[in-house]
């Protein structure tokens, strides 16, 4: 009989198959080397979730370092639960954007609902009262058999959670594209307010401080949710439903109030929510970021199911839970507050000097791991990548001009990406808390939420144009940031900073990794030139099914400050006789445009170039004009170009537009081209004159492109289409889809 090896390769009950269900073969070799022994099942599970793409950013960290993260107003950048920026008067805005893509595809209602719950916890964990929610949604082809079900479930989940927890969902965006047939995207953003001297962070500061578990009980839902979110789908994705967490917004509301109450008592040393990887990630991140260790007794963890194992408790992603390190002797304060709110509270451990994660269960040590290999020293990959092949520019002169430009406008304004999403956002409470000044229902390029008790407001937007990113990742990344900056500017806000949600396919494929790197570098460049730093964010990879990846979708959540609510802008107040001014230069860029896709049935061509210096010059000029009171209506130009912007202004104002143009760009390209850095302004004639003079003095390209008036949108006296018909096309598409007639075209 052979003697057992001194250091067996596998612990008792573990074999190669079990290992490969948790980590890769190469990663297991690293674990063996780091530990000098084989990990047990609990330890292997901890490595699995902490080294998942979702938690470790192992494929993206080296590239995320390219982002500018500092700025005059930045208090906390990436590395905390959310970004924190100074908004003056001793106040801070705290915000972040995250994905809940995989769970929402598997179980739309709970996936979307818990996405809302998770992003709220990231914000109030830092001491902020949440004041606004946003979302960025991408669904598959409207004709796909699953699309309606997914739209319905996701919208209901967002509304069901946000409405019940009492935070307004004030805006966002929704797109449809066949590239999302196998993987929808549900990106949630939350914004909160706090005093700058009352910001809470996660890092454990002192040894021998008590560790408290608070909130809801731990169950078996969401186990391996982080690893599920770090893998591509294939056959049997429906079987992953048990990995989707189940949320309770009423418990979340109580948790918000209890945490804010405890924060006011000067009892908290540090605090962390239990998000992806649950108790594992929260305990590891708190201890390792403070250079300490942590010891937990799992017998004291509140459990809602019987006979839970240590593995299950550590990997559960049950919702509405927090981990709090309190100052010694202050445990009774936390117990009193959380019991008052009918929430579980238990001392489950303490911080320690040894730099290890030590877990006890039923009197035994079931885990004893050094923290550095789990957290900071997790694998970091520089994956092979190559840039996307450059696309040729499209010369508009080589395209056939539509016979009736008005009919083309009707077609575009009723297309899935342009059509009203009222069916979705009408399910959201947009006005709870009574500080919403502009939301999805209002004609404005960004949501606006008043800072309670003041005359200033936050402007919030989410932006990305995936078809640009697919065509040229670098330019697409620049454009996503620039459009967020432009949307904030268009309502009169000073852009401050962004959060991001970077959604891509499998990073192990060089072409996908090339998309990621290109987008990140483009975003970084735009952030640098526009002084618009990244303060928080999320990376969601492996968004693909059976080898088919989503379009590259680097979502950007932008935050700006309106110093004076009286000096803000929208695009719904245009009236008869107003002069229409176009800020920015037009070359008729039709590559990767909405026009090209919807009218020509093509998705080729290079996207519009983003001249960042021109963006900044044009935006700074416009913001000054808004604050001088010279603008009546302002709209940025994006999808569908000038014509669609004019149509949206006309529909919102109940007043037509008479556009006029003489060349040299072909008329249809002038109308529907998507050149960047542009805004359409309506102004009274005297104000228009003043703006033209200011533009000339400042070297800003501004020209008169028409007048407001009548009930038609027209160009050069022809191609007229009634505003009522435009509204019908715009409003009818989504209800028709959700009624079960996806083939119907409301524009016909």
XYZ file of C-alpha atoms in Angstrom:
748
model
C 0.000 0.000 0.000
C 1.370 3.422 -1.014
C 1.850 6.117 1.584
C -0.346 9.231 1.098
C 1.452 12.283 -0.302
C 2.607 14.790 2.284
C 0.710 17.577 0.488
C -2.102 15.924 -1.427
C -3.217 17.727 -4.572
C -6.874 17.657 -3.553
C -8.509 17.980 -0.157
C -10.959 15.374 1.052
C -14.094 15.176 -1.099
C -12.585 17.216 -3.941
C -11.406 15.976 -7.309
C -10.316 17.561 -10.591
C -13.885 17.934 -11.855
C -14.965 19.838 -8.740
C -11.915 22.072 -9.010
C -12.651 22.936 -12.654
C -16.222 23.828 -11.720
C -14.729 26.563 -9.539
C -11.479 27.801 -11.136
C -9.328 27.100 -14.175
C -6.543 24.529 -14.054
C -3.894 27.284 -14.145
C -5.626 29.196 -11.365
C -5.711 26.067 -9.221
C -1.934 25.776 -9.584
C -1.618 29.335 -8.295
C -3.831 28.477 -5.308
C -1.696 25.435 -4.448
C 1.454 27.546 -4.636
C 0.000 30.385 -2.540
C -1.347 28.109 0.184
C 1.310 25.386 0.159
C -1.590 22.960 0.468
C -4.863 21.958 -1.146
C -7.883 24.129 -0.305
C -10.993 22.578 1.196
C -14.383 23.069 -0.450
C -15.232 26.242 1.468
C -11.870 27.782 0.574
C -12.193 26.695 -3.054
C -15.630 28.315 -3.219
C -14.184 31.549 -1.826
C -11.426 31.594 -4.439
C -14.010 30.839 -7.111
C -16.183 33.867 -6.430
C -13.391 36.293 -5.543
C -11.434 35.351 -8.651
C -14.504 35.521 -10.874
C -14.479 38.147 -13.572
C -17.344 39.908 -11.799
C -15.395 40.418 -8.560
C -11.719 40.502 -9.548
C -11.804 42.364 -12.896
C -8.967 40.036 -13.870
C -9.302 40.687 -17.607
C -9.914 44.418 -17.358
C -7.896 45.870 -14.469
C -4.802 46.745 -16.466
C -6.906 48.691 -18.971
C -9.183 50.389 -16.437
C -6.052 52.047 -15.047
C -6.047 54.203 -18.212
C -9.085 56.173 -17.002
C -8.539 59.620 -15.488
C -10.055 59.405 -12.013
C -9.171 62.698 -10.325
C -10.696 66.135 -10.620
C -11.412 69.289 -8.678
C -14.693 67.929 -7.383
C -13.716 64.269 -6.901
C -13.737 63.168 -3.256
C -13.631 59.390 -3.793
C -12.905 57.733 -7.115
C -12.870 54.036 -8.105
C -12.184 51.575 -5.319
C -15.082 52.474 -3.039
C -18.658 51.249 -3.284
C -19.550 54.332 -5.332
C -17.971 57.541 -6.592
C -18.253 60.707 -4.514
C -18.101 64.264 -5.894
C -18.349 67.653 -4.236
C -21.400 69.723 -5.232
C -20.667 72.678 -2.951
C -22.166 73.898 0.315
C -20.695 70.951 2.214
C -22.708 68.481 0.138
C -21.685 65.523 -2.001
C -23.311 63.451 -4.714
C -22.614 59.722 -4.570
C -23.318 57.619 -7.644
C -22.598 54.383 -9.453
C -23.792 52.221 -12.331
C -23.812 48.417 -12.360
C -24.996 45.540 -14.493
C -27.458 42.781 -13.741
C -27.424 41.277 -17.207
C -27.210 37.533 -16.782
C -29.765 37.323 -13.942
C -32.234 39.490 -15.878
C -32.054 37.266 -18.931
C -32.699 34.154 -16.849
C -35.356 35.616 -14.530
C -36.340 39.089 -15.823
C -38.398 40.349 -12.882
C -36.091 39.336 -10.030
C -32.946 39.982 -12.041
C -33.944 43.585 -12.741
C -35.419 44.130 -9.270
C -32.314 42.963 -7.438
C -30.185 45.027 -9.808
C -32.016 48.083 -8.476
C -31.630 46.903 -4.889
C -27.921 46.262 -5.302
C -27.091 49.641 -6.798
C -29.091 51.403 -4.068
C -27.028 49.614 -1.412
C -23.782 50.705 -3.077
C -24.914 54.294 -2.646
C -26.440 54.365 0.822
C -23.568 52.247 2.168
C -21.460 55.377 1.845
C -23.806 57.487 3.915
C -25.988 58.868 1.133
C -29.731 59.052 0.946
C -30.635 57.755 -2.526
C -32.521 60.400 -4.532
C -32.645 59.036 -8.083
C -32.490 55.867 -10.146
C -31.682 55.466 -13.837
C -31.462 52.468 -16.117
C -29.982 51.584 -19.497
C -31.713 48.622 -21.152
C -30.822 46.699 -24.319
C -33.152 44.079 -25.729
C -33.050 41.844 -28.781
C -34.917 42.102 -32.061
C -38.533 43.139 -31.401
C -39.609 40.173 -33.540
C -37.658 37.678 -31.430
C -40.067 35.389 -29.532
C -38.529 36.192 -26.113
C -38.272 39.962 -26.465
C -41.743 40.948 -25.270
C -41.509 38.683 -22.225
C -38.109 40.082 -21.306
C -39.196 43.707 -21.749
C -42.299 43.123 -19.663
C -40.453 41.319 -16.858
C -37.568 43.776 -16.656
C -39.812 46.856 -16.638
C -42.014 45.314 -13.961
C -38.962 44.372 -11.862
C -37.448 47.860 -12.017
C -40.769 49.502 -11.206
C -41.739 46.931 -8.605
C -38.560 47.456 -6.607
C -37.880 51.166 -7.164
C -41.500 52.212 -6.571
C -41.765 50.234 -3.351
C -38.461 51.402 -1.920
C -39.501 54.994 -2.551
C -36.737 56.294 -4.843
C -37.786 57.907 -8.153
C -36.703 56.294 -11.423
C -36.123 59.477 -13.390
C -34.660 58.422 -16.726
C -32.571 56.124 -18.849
C -32.540 54.626 -22.322
C -33.862 51.545 -24.110
C -32.594 50.055 -27.369
C -33.483 47.041 -29.462
C -31.020 45.111 -31.615
C -30.716 41.515 -32.756
C -27.242 41.448 -31.198
C -28.914 41.216 -27.761
C -31.181 38.280 -28.642
C -29.198 35.903 -26.446
C -28.071 38.362 -23.783
C -30.072 41.387 -22.770
C -28.417 44.187 -20.809
C -29.905 45.651 -17.635
C -27.663 48.418 -16.296
C -28.875 50.292 -13.212
C -27.613 53.610 -11.856
C -28.300 55.249 -8.510
C -27.517 58.721 -7.211
C -27.558 59.807 -3.590
C -26.815 62.882 -1.478
C -24.703 63.170 1.655
C -22.758 65.712 3.687
C -19.084 65.788 2.738
C -18.045 65.283 6.367
C -20.257 62.213 6.762
C -18.964 59.867 4.060
C -18.516 56.226 5.082
C -16.044 53.816 3.501
C -15.517 50.056 3.609
C -11.928 49.728 4.853
C -11.536 48.123 8.280
C -9.380 50.433 10.392
C -8.568 48.744 13.699
C -8.170 45.175 14.970
C -10.507 43.684 17.555
C -13.504 45.714 16.382
C -16.806 43.791 16.356
C -18.243 42.744 12.986
C -22.034 42.928 12.710
C -24.330 41.270 10.224
C -27.507 43.338 9.625
C -30.578 43.184 7.381
C -32.370 40.133 6.040
C -31.590 36.514 6.798
C -29.288 34.417 4.621
C -30.841 31.824 2.327
C -29.668 29.641 -0.519
C -30.630 32.060 -3.307
C -27.915 33.506 -5.489
C -25.224 30.943 -4.649
C -22.537 31.298 -7.302
C -24.309 34.324 -8.752
C -20.950 36.059 -9.279
C -19.491 33.123 -11.173
C -22.683 32.749 -13.232
C -22.336 36.403 -14.201
C -18.765 35.674 -15.320
C -19.614 32.934 -17.800
C -21.199 32.887 -21.217
C -24.544 31.238 -21.814
C -25.176 28.088 -23.759
C -27.813 25.412 -23.749
C -29.480 25.050 -20.385
C -29.232 28.669 -19.302
C -32.734 28.354 -17.841
C -31.307 25.856 -15.352
C -29.291 28.695 -13.796
C -32.443 30.259 -12.369
C -31.554 29.211 -8.783
C -28.461 31.452 -9.027
C -30.692 34.521 -9.357
C -31.282 36.418 -6.132
C -34.735 37.283 -4.820
C -35.254 40.813 -3.541
C -37.623 42.482 -1.076
C -37.903 46.269 -1.549
C -39.734 46.776 1.740
C -36.840 45.228 3.637
C -34.459 47.406 1.615
C -36.379 50.529 2.632
C -36.084 49.567 6.285
C -32.404 48.816 5.789
C -31.786 52.254 4.259
C -33.458 54.027 7.163
C -31.774 51.879 9.814
C -28.307 52.347 8.297
C -28.738 56.119 7.971
C -29.955 56.267 11.559
C -26.951 54.289 12.789
C -24.611 56.493 10.759
C -25.922 59.495 12.659
C -24.957 57.835 15.977
C -21.173 57.841 15.423
C -21.040 54.098 16.006
C -19.768 52.876 12.610
C -16.118 52.315 11.817
C -16.735 50.928 8.308
C -19.611 49.482 6.320
C -20.046 47.346 3.212
C -23.040 45.913 1.400
C -23.267 42.218 0.580
C -23.525 42.245 -3.197
C -21.860 39.831 -5.592
C -20.275 36.970 -3.623
C -22.244 38.021 -0.548
C -20.608 37.565 2.826
C -17.349 36.499 1.175
C -16.721 39.648 -0.828
C -17.902 42.032 1.882
C -15.693 40.527 4.586
C -12.657 40.080 2.331
C -12.889 43.588 0.859
C -13.339 45.275 4.239
C -10.422 43.491 5.832
C -7.993 43.577 2.915
C -8.590 47.248 2.065
C -7.675 48.099 5.648
C -4.649 45.796 5.737
C -6.234 43.675 8.472
C -7.686 40.198 8.917
C -11.176 39.085 9.863
C -12.596 36.201 11.919
C -16.217 35.092 11.580
C -18.295 32.520 13.456
C -20.894 31.358 10.968
C -23.054 29.829 13.691
C -24.190 33.384 14.461
C -25.213 34.285 10.878
C -29.022 34.746 10.740
C -30.343 32.004 8.466
C -33.772 31.541 6.925
C -33.132 27.947 5.842
C -32.170 24.936 7.901
C -28.845 23.158 7.943
C -26.996 25.657 5.765
C -23.367 24.754 5.210
C -20.461 27.160 5.558
C -20.032 27.023 1.778
C -23.657 28.072 1.235
C -23.564 30.874 3.787
C -20.372 32.387 2.410
C -21.475 32.232 -1.240
C -25.146 33.121 -0.847
C -26.205 36.366 -2.503
C -29.410 36.813 -0.549
C -30.447 40.424 -0.793
C -30.847 43.334 1.644
C -27.837 42.469 3.816
C -24.933 44.578 5.109
C -21.738 44.003 7.039
C -20.837 46.697 9.571
C -17.740 47.110 11.716
C -18.723 49.119 14.772
C -16.650 50.853 17.392
C -16.130 48.653 20.465
C -18.853 49.129 23.021
C -21.314 50.487 20.459
C -22.866 47.157 19.528
C -25.919 47.907 21.657
C -26.650 51.024 19.591
C -26.782 48.984 16.399
C -28.867 46.282 18.057
C -31.385 48.833 19.291
C -31.778 50.531 15.905
C -31.989 47.412 13.752
C -34.409 45.683 16.111
C -36.571 48.814 16.024
C -36.730 48.447 12.224
C -37.496 44.716 12.582
C -34.235 43.682 10.913
C -31.810 40.976 11.914
C -28.653 42.081 13.702
C -25.924 39.824 15.056
C -22.287 40.067 16.091
C -20.663 37.427 13.890
C -16.966 38.127 14.344
C -14.165 40.634 14.770
C -11.320 42.245 12.885
C -7.815 40.927 13.509
C -4.188 41.851 12.869
C -3.180 38.603 11.121
C -4.276 39.463 7.565
C -6.271 36.250 7.148
C -9.857 35.162 6.636
C -10.703 32.714 9.386
C -14.134 31.066 9.455
C -15.556 28.840 12.158
C -18.644 26.675 11.857
C -19.957 24.230 14.418
C -16.811 24.603 16.498
C -14.398 23.873 13.651
C -12.155 26.112 11.560
C -13.556 25.598 8.041
C -11.456 28.258 6.340
C -8.075 29.818 7.065
C -6.803 31.805 4.099
C -4.380 34.696 3.645
C -6.336 37.667 2.309
C -3.853 39.019 -0.221
C -4.150 36.101 -2.681
C -7.941 36.247 -2.513
C -8.232 39.972 -3.091
C -5.452 42.303 -4.189
C -3.257 39.557 -5.641
C -6.007 37.874 -7.667
C -4.897 36.890 -11.170
C -4.530 39.777 -13.584
C -4.551 38.946 -17.266
C -3.233 40.950 -20.192
C -5.333 39.092 -22.706
C -4.355 39.042 -26.373
C -6.252 41.562 -28.457
C -6.208 43.277 -31.782
C -7.951 46.386 -33.047
C -11.100 46.229 -35.130
C -10.619 46.547 -38.855
C -11.127 50.152 -39.940
C -14.284 50.792 -41.953
C -14.431 52.991 -45.011
C -16.227 56.318 -44.756
C -19.552 56.564 -46.543
C -19.877 59.327 -49.100
C -23.498 60.540 -48.923
C -23.322 61.575 -52.572
C -23.122 57.879 -53.461
C -26.398 57.060 -51.699
C -29.820 57.422 -53.278
C -31.791 60.280 -51.782
C -35.296 59.421 -50.509
C -38.161 60.708 -52.643
C -40.030 62.196 -49.709
C -37.921 63.274 -46.766
C -40.997 63.760 -44.583
C -41.909 60.076 -44.960
C -38.350 59.129 -44.082
C -38.634 61.237 -40.930
C -41.842 59.420 -39.963
C -40.059 56.099 -40.483
C -37.141 57.075 -38.251
C -39.140 58.738 -35.484
C -41.192 55.543 -35.179
C -38.218 53.148 -35.371
C -37.512 50.998 -32.279
C -34.557 53.045 -31.036
C -36.266 56.439 -31.557
C -39.850 55.563 -30.609
C -41.263 56.659 -27.272
C -40.663 54.244 -24.394
C -43.662 55.555 -22.468
C -44.933 51.988 -22.086
C -41.844 51.276 -19.976
C -41.278 54.446 -17.983
C -44.937 54.995 -17.149
C -44.541 51.988 -14.821
C -41.965 53.868 -12.765
C -42.675 56.333 -9.981
C -40.786 59.375 -11.234
C -41.833 61.924 -8.614
C -41.669 60.310 -5.190
C -39.596 62.522 -2.825
C -41.011 65.552 -4.732
C -37.680 66.835 -6.070
C -37.855 65.610 -9.675
C -37.731 68.577 -12.055
C -37.325 66.598 -15.303
C -37.728 62.894 -15.952
C -38.473 60.500 -18.832
C -41.798 62.214 -19.475
C -40.254 65.662 -19.857
C -38.608 67.102 -22.975
C -35.047 67.403 -21.679
C -31.788 65.701 -22.619
C -31.031 64.720 -19.023
C -33.031 64.026 -15.896
C -32.982 66.831 -13.327
C -33.374 66.320 -9.577
C -33.369 69.283 -7.204
C -31.017 69.104 -4.245
C -33.600 69.185 -1.488
C -33.972 72.503 0.247
C -31.735 74.374 -2.222
C -31.979 76.085 -5.591
C -29.440 73.817 -7.257
C -30.013 70.498 -8.996
C -28.283 67.375 -10.239
C -28.491 66.500 -13.923
C -28.214 62.798 -14.731
C -27.927 60.897 -18.009
C -27.055 57.454 -19.373
C -25.565 57.136 -22.846
C -23.984 54.777 -25.351
C -24.337 54.138 -29.080
C -23.364 50.469 -29.560
C -23.452 50.614 -33.360
C -20.673 53.242 -33.256
C -18.651 51.061 -30.862
C -19.029 48.065 -33.174
C -17.928 50.151 -36.149
C -14.930 51.743 -34.408
C -14.440 50.982 -30.686
C -12.131 53.946 -30.083
C -14.462 56.512 -31.663
C -17.486 54.780 -30.119
C -15.924 55.016 -26.658
C -15.184 58.710 -27.207
C -18.730 59.291 -28.409
C -20.371 57.587 -25.412
C -18.586 59.960 -23.031
C -19.058 62.990 -25.295
C -22.792 62.402 -25.630
C -23.191 62.158 -21.856
C -21.262 65.422 -21.515
C -23.409 66.961 -24.266
C -26.695 65.864 -22.695
C -25.744 67.398 -19.357
C -24.665 70.584 -21.104
C -27.942 70.758 -23.050
C -29.930 71.167 -19.818
C -27.533 73.819 -18.522
C -25.473 71.646 -16.180
C -21.749 71.680 -15.504
C -20.606 68.108 -16.227
C -18.713 66.745 -13.201
C -17.902 63.060 -13.588
C -19.036 59.712 -14.952
C -19.666 56.198 -13.825
C -19.572 53.398 -16.363
C -20.906 49.949 -17.083
C -18.726 48.185 -19.655
C -20.683 45.362 -21.315
C -18.806 43.058 -23.697
C -18.560 39.452 -24.842
C -15.918 36.845 -24.024
C -12.554 38.547 -23.271
C -10.693 35.352 -24.130
C -11.468 36.084 -27.783
C -8.892 38.592 -29.105
C -11.425 40.428 -31.264
C -13.722 40.982 -28.254
C -10.824 42.058 -26.057
C -9.849 44.424 -28.871
C -13.305 45.997 -28.688
C -12.928 46.417 -24.937
C -9.483 47.997 -25.123
C -10.509 50.307 -27.970
C -13.626 51.529 -26.156
C -11.749 52.067 -22.878
C -9.008 54.047 -24.594
C -11.563 56.163 -26.457
C -13.480 56.825 -23.243
C -10.272 57.702 -21.405
C -9.334 60.225 -24.070
C -12.745 61.887 -23.945
C -12.719 61.987 -20.144
C -9.308 63.640 -20.215
C -10.117 66.348 -22.778
C -13.558 67.119 -21.330
C -12.324 67.087 -17.687
C -14.950 64.470 -16.996
C -13.290 61.809 -14.784
C -14.428 58.263 -14.055
C -15.279 57.858 -10.358
C -16.953 54.446 -10.265
C -18.183 51.676 -12.484
C -18.578 48.063 -13.372
C -17.359 45.598 -15.989
C -19.678 42.911 -17.351
C -17.973 40.396 -19.646
C -18.993 37.066 -21.159
C -22.232 38.529 -22.481
C -22.685 35.998 -25.233
C -24.615 32.854 -26.024
C -23.267 29.939 -28.026
C -20.312 32.049 -29.128
C -22.371 35.041 -30.342
C -21.358 38.179 -28.466
C -23.417 41.282 -27.816
C -22.451 44.505 -29.595
C -19.785 46.314 -27.539
C -21.777 48.466 -25.117
C -19.754 50.715 -22.801
C -22.589 52.438 -20.963
C -21.826 55.843 -19.452
C -23.701 57.409 -16.556
C -23.018 61.131 -16.393
C -23.598 63.513 -13.491
C -23.667 67.294 -13.657
C -24.610 70.227 -11.442
C -27.069 73.000 -12.260
C -26.082 75.850 -9.919
C -29.366 77.706 -10.329
C -32.630 75.911 -11.131
C -33.924 79.064 -12.820
C -31.195 78.730 -15.448
C -31.818 75.342 -16.960
C -33.009 74.210 -20.376
C -35.265 71.701 -22.098
C -36.569 71.339 -25.621
C -40.349 71.673 -25.165
C -40.963 75.450 -25.029
C -40.523 76.455 -28.659
C -43.190 78.786 -30.103
C -44.207 80.589 -33.303
C -41.523 82.884 -34.653
C -38.573 81.456 -32.754
C -35.336 81.307 -34.719
C -33.680 77.871 -35.056
C -29.907 77.878 -34.637
C -27.551 74.980 -35.234
C -24.383 74.858 -33.119
C -21.553 72.808 -34.642
C -20.465 71.727 -38.099
C -22.306 69.341 -40.402
C -20.638 67.097 -42.978
C -23.524 64.642 -43.336
C -21.963 61.661 -41.487
C -24.094 58.622 -42.327
C -21.763 55.739 -41.476
C -23.228 53.453 -38.774
C -26.185 55.855 -38.553
C -29.784 55.185 -37.682
C -30.724 56.396 -41.184
C -28.416 53.891 -42.821
C -29.784 51.000 -40.788
C -33.477 51.817 -40.960
C -33.741 53.239 -44.482
C -30.927 51.553 -46.400
C -30.884 48.300 -44.414
C -27.135 48.656 -43.970
C -24.938 48.730 -40.881
C -21.586 49.471 -42.480
C -19.364 52.518 -42.679
C -17.163 54.405 -40.256
C -19.030 56.171 -37.445
C -18.912 59.957 -37.101
C -15.622 61.324 -35.814
C -15.657 62.974 -32.408
C -13.636 66.182 -32.319
C -13.224 66.568 -28.566
C -11.845 70.096 -28.736
C -14.895 71.144 -30.770
C -17.175 69.320 -28.305
C -15.748 71.308 -25.418
C -15.797 74.630 -27.281
C -19.383 74.196 -28.498
C -20.663 72.907 -25.163
C -19.029 75.653 -23.095
C -20.527 78.241 -25.460
C -24.013 76.745 -25.208
C -23.916 76.530 -21.423
C -23.045 80.224 -21.264
C -25.962 81.082 -23.574
C -28.393 79.121 -21.407
C -27.225 81.004 -18.321
C -27.536 84.314 -20.136
C -31.201 83.448 -20.694
C -30.936 83.570 -24.480
C -32.295 80.086 -25.241
C -35.947 79.045 -25.372
C -35.337 75.385 -26.217
C -32.163 73.297 -26.512
C -31.700 69.775 -27.871
C -28.509 67.874 -28.580
C -28.205 66.117 -31.945
C -27.648 62.372 -31.854
C -29.641 59.485 -33.413
C -31.389 60.642 -36.573
C -29.503 63.926 -36.727
C -30.995 67.379 -37.201
C -34.345 66.246 -38.617
C -35.148 63.943 -35.699
C -34.063 66.584 -33.165
C -36.310 69.153 -34.877
C -39.197 66.648 -34.893
C -38.775 65.921 -31.170
C -38.743 69.633 -30.390
C -41.843 70.133 -32.541
C -43.750 67.259 -30.910
C -42.814 68.420 -27.409
C -43.680 72.063 -28.100
C -46.802 71.576 -30.245
C -45.185 73.898 -32.763
C -43.817 73.023 -36.192
C -40.368 73.731 -37.631
C -39.502 75.141 -41.028
C -35.957 74.070 -41.855
C -34.008 75.694 -44.665
C -30.780 74.604 -46.346
C -28.925 75.300 -49.580
C -25.912 72.929 -49.539
C -23.252 71.751 -50.283
C -23.983 68.494 -48.386
C -26.845 66.505 -49.954
C -30.080 67.577 -48.289
C -30.952 64.161 -46.848
C -27.447 63.843 -45.342
C -27.756 67.323 -43.829
C -31.055 66.270 -42.268
C -30.174 62.764 -41.036
C -26.382 62.799 -40.690
C -25.106 62.181 -37.167
C -22.149 64.559 -36.988
C -21.115 65.055 -33.375
C -20.762 68.096 -31.118
C -24.003 69.702 -32.317
C -27.057 71.284 -30.697
C -30.318 72.712 -32.036
C -31.484 75.890 -30.303
C -34.748 77.812 -30.491
C -34.464 81.469 -29.508
C -36.361 84.714 -29.769
C -35.099 86.809 -32.728
C -33.234 89.379 -30.578
C -31.585 86.629 -28.503
C -30.657 84.786 -31.693
C -28.835 87.873 -32.926
C -26.946 88.138 -29.647
C -25.971 84.460 -29.828
C -24.728 84.766 -33.390
C -22.574 87.717 -32.360
C -21.194 85.850 -29.344
C -20.492 82.784 -31.489
C -18.609 84.839 -34.062
C -16.524 86.445 -31.347
C -15.747 83.057 -29.798
C -15.023 81.208 -33.031
C -17.987 78.861 -32.525
C -19.786 77.611 -35.665
C -23.436 78.676 -35.340
C -25.883 79.196 -38.189
C -29.589 79.922 -38.647
C -31.312 76.789 -40.011
C -34.974 77.779 -39.919
C -37.937 79.083 -37.968
C -40.516 77.648 -35.592
C -44.166 77.865 -36.579
C -47.213 76.090 -37.966
C -48.085 72.458 -37.363
C -45.706 70.763 -39.806
C -42.065 69.784 -39.869
C -40.779 70.746 -43.288
C -37.582 71.537 -45.161
C -37.127 74.121 -47.900
C -40.886 74.599 -48.063
C -41.623 70.948 -48.886
C -41.484 67.374 -47.573
C -43.939 68.444 -44.889
C -45.291 66.073 -42.275
C -47.929 66.928 -39.658
C -46.829 66.917 -36.015
C -49.841 64.743 -35.161
C -48.649 62.071 -37.595
C -45.155 62.202 -36.159
C -46.568 61.774 -32.647
C -48.605 58.769 -33.741
C -45.564 57.067 -35.238
C -43.493 57.981 -32.197
C -45.991 56.855 -29.548
C -47.621 53.833 -31.171
C -44.672 51.568 -31.841
C -44.071 50.342 -28.305
C -47.719 49.701 -27.314
C -48.168 47.838 -30.599
C -45.145 45.676 -29.839
C -46.267 44.883 -26.303
C -49.789 44.105 -27.493
C -48.313 41.212 -29.389
C -47.923 42.547 -32.881
C -44.164 42.947 -33.296
C -44.344 42.942 -37.082
C -46.646 45.936 -37.200
C -45.003 49.181 -38.170
C -46.608 52.163 -36.536
C -45.061 54.470 -39.091
C -46.964 52.957 -41.978
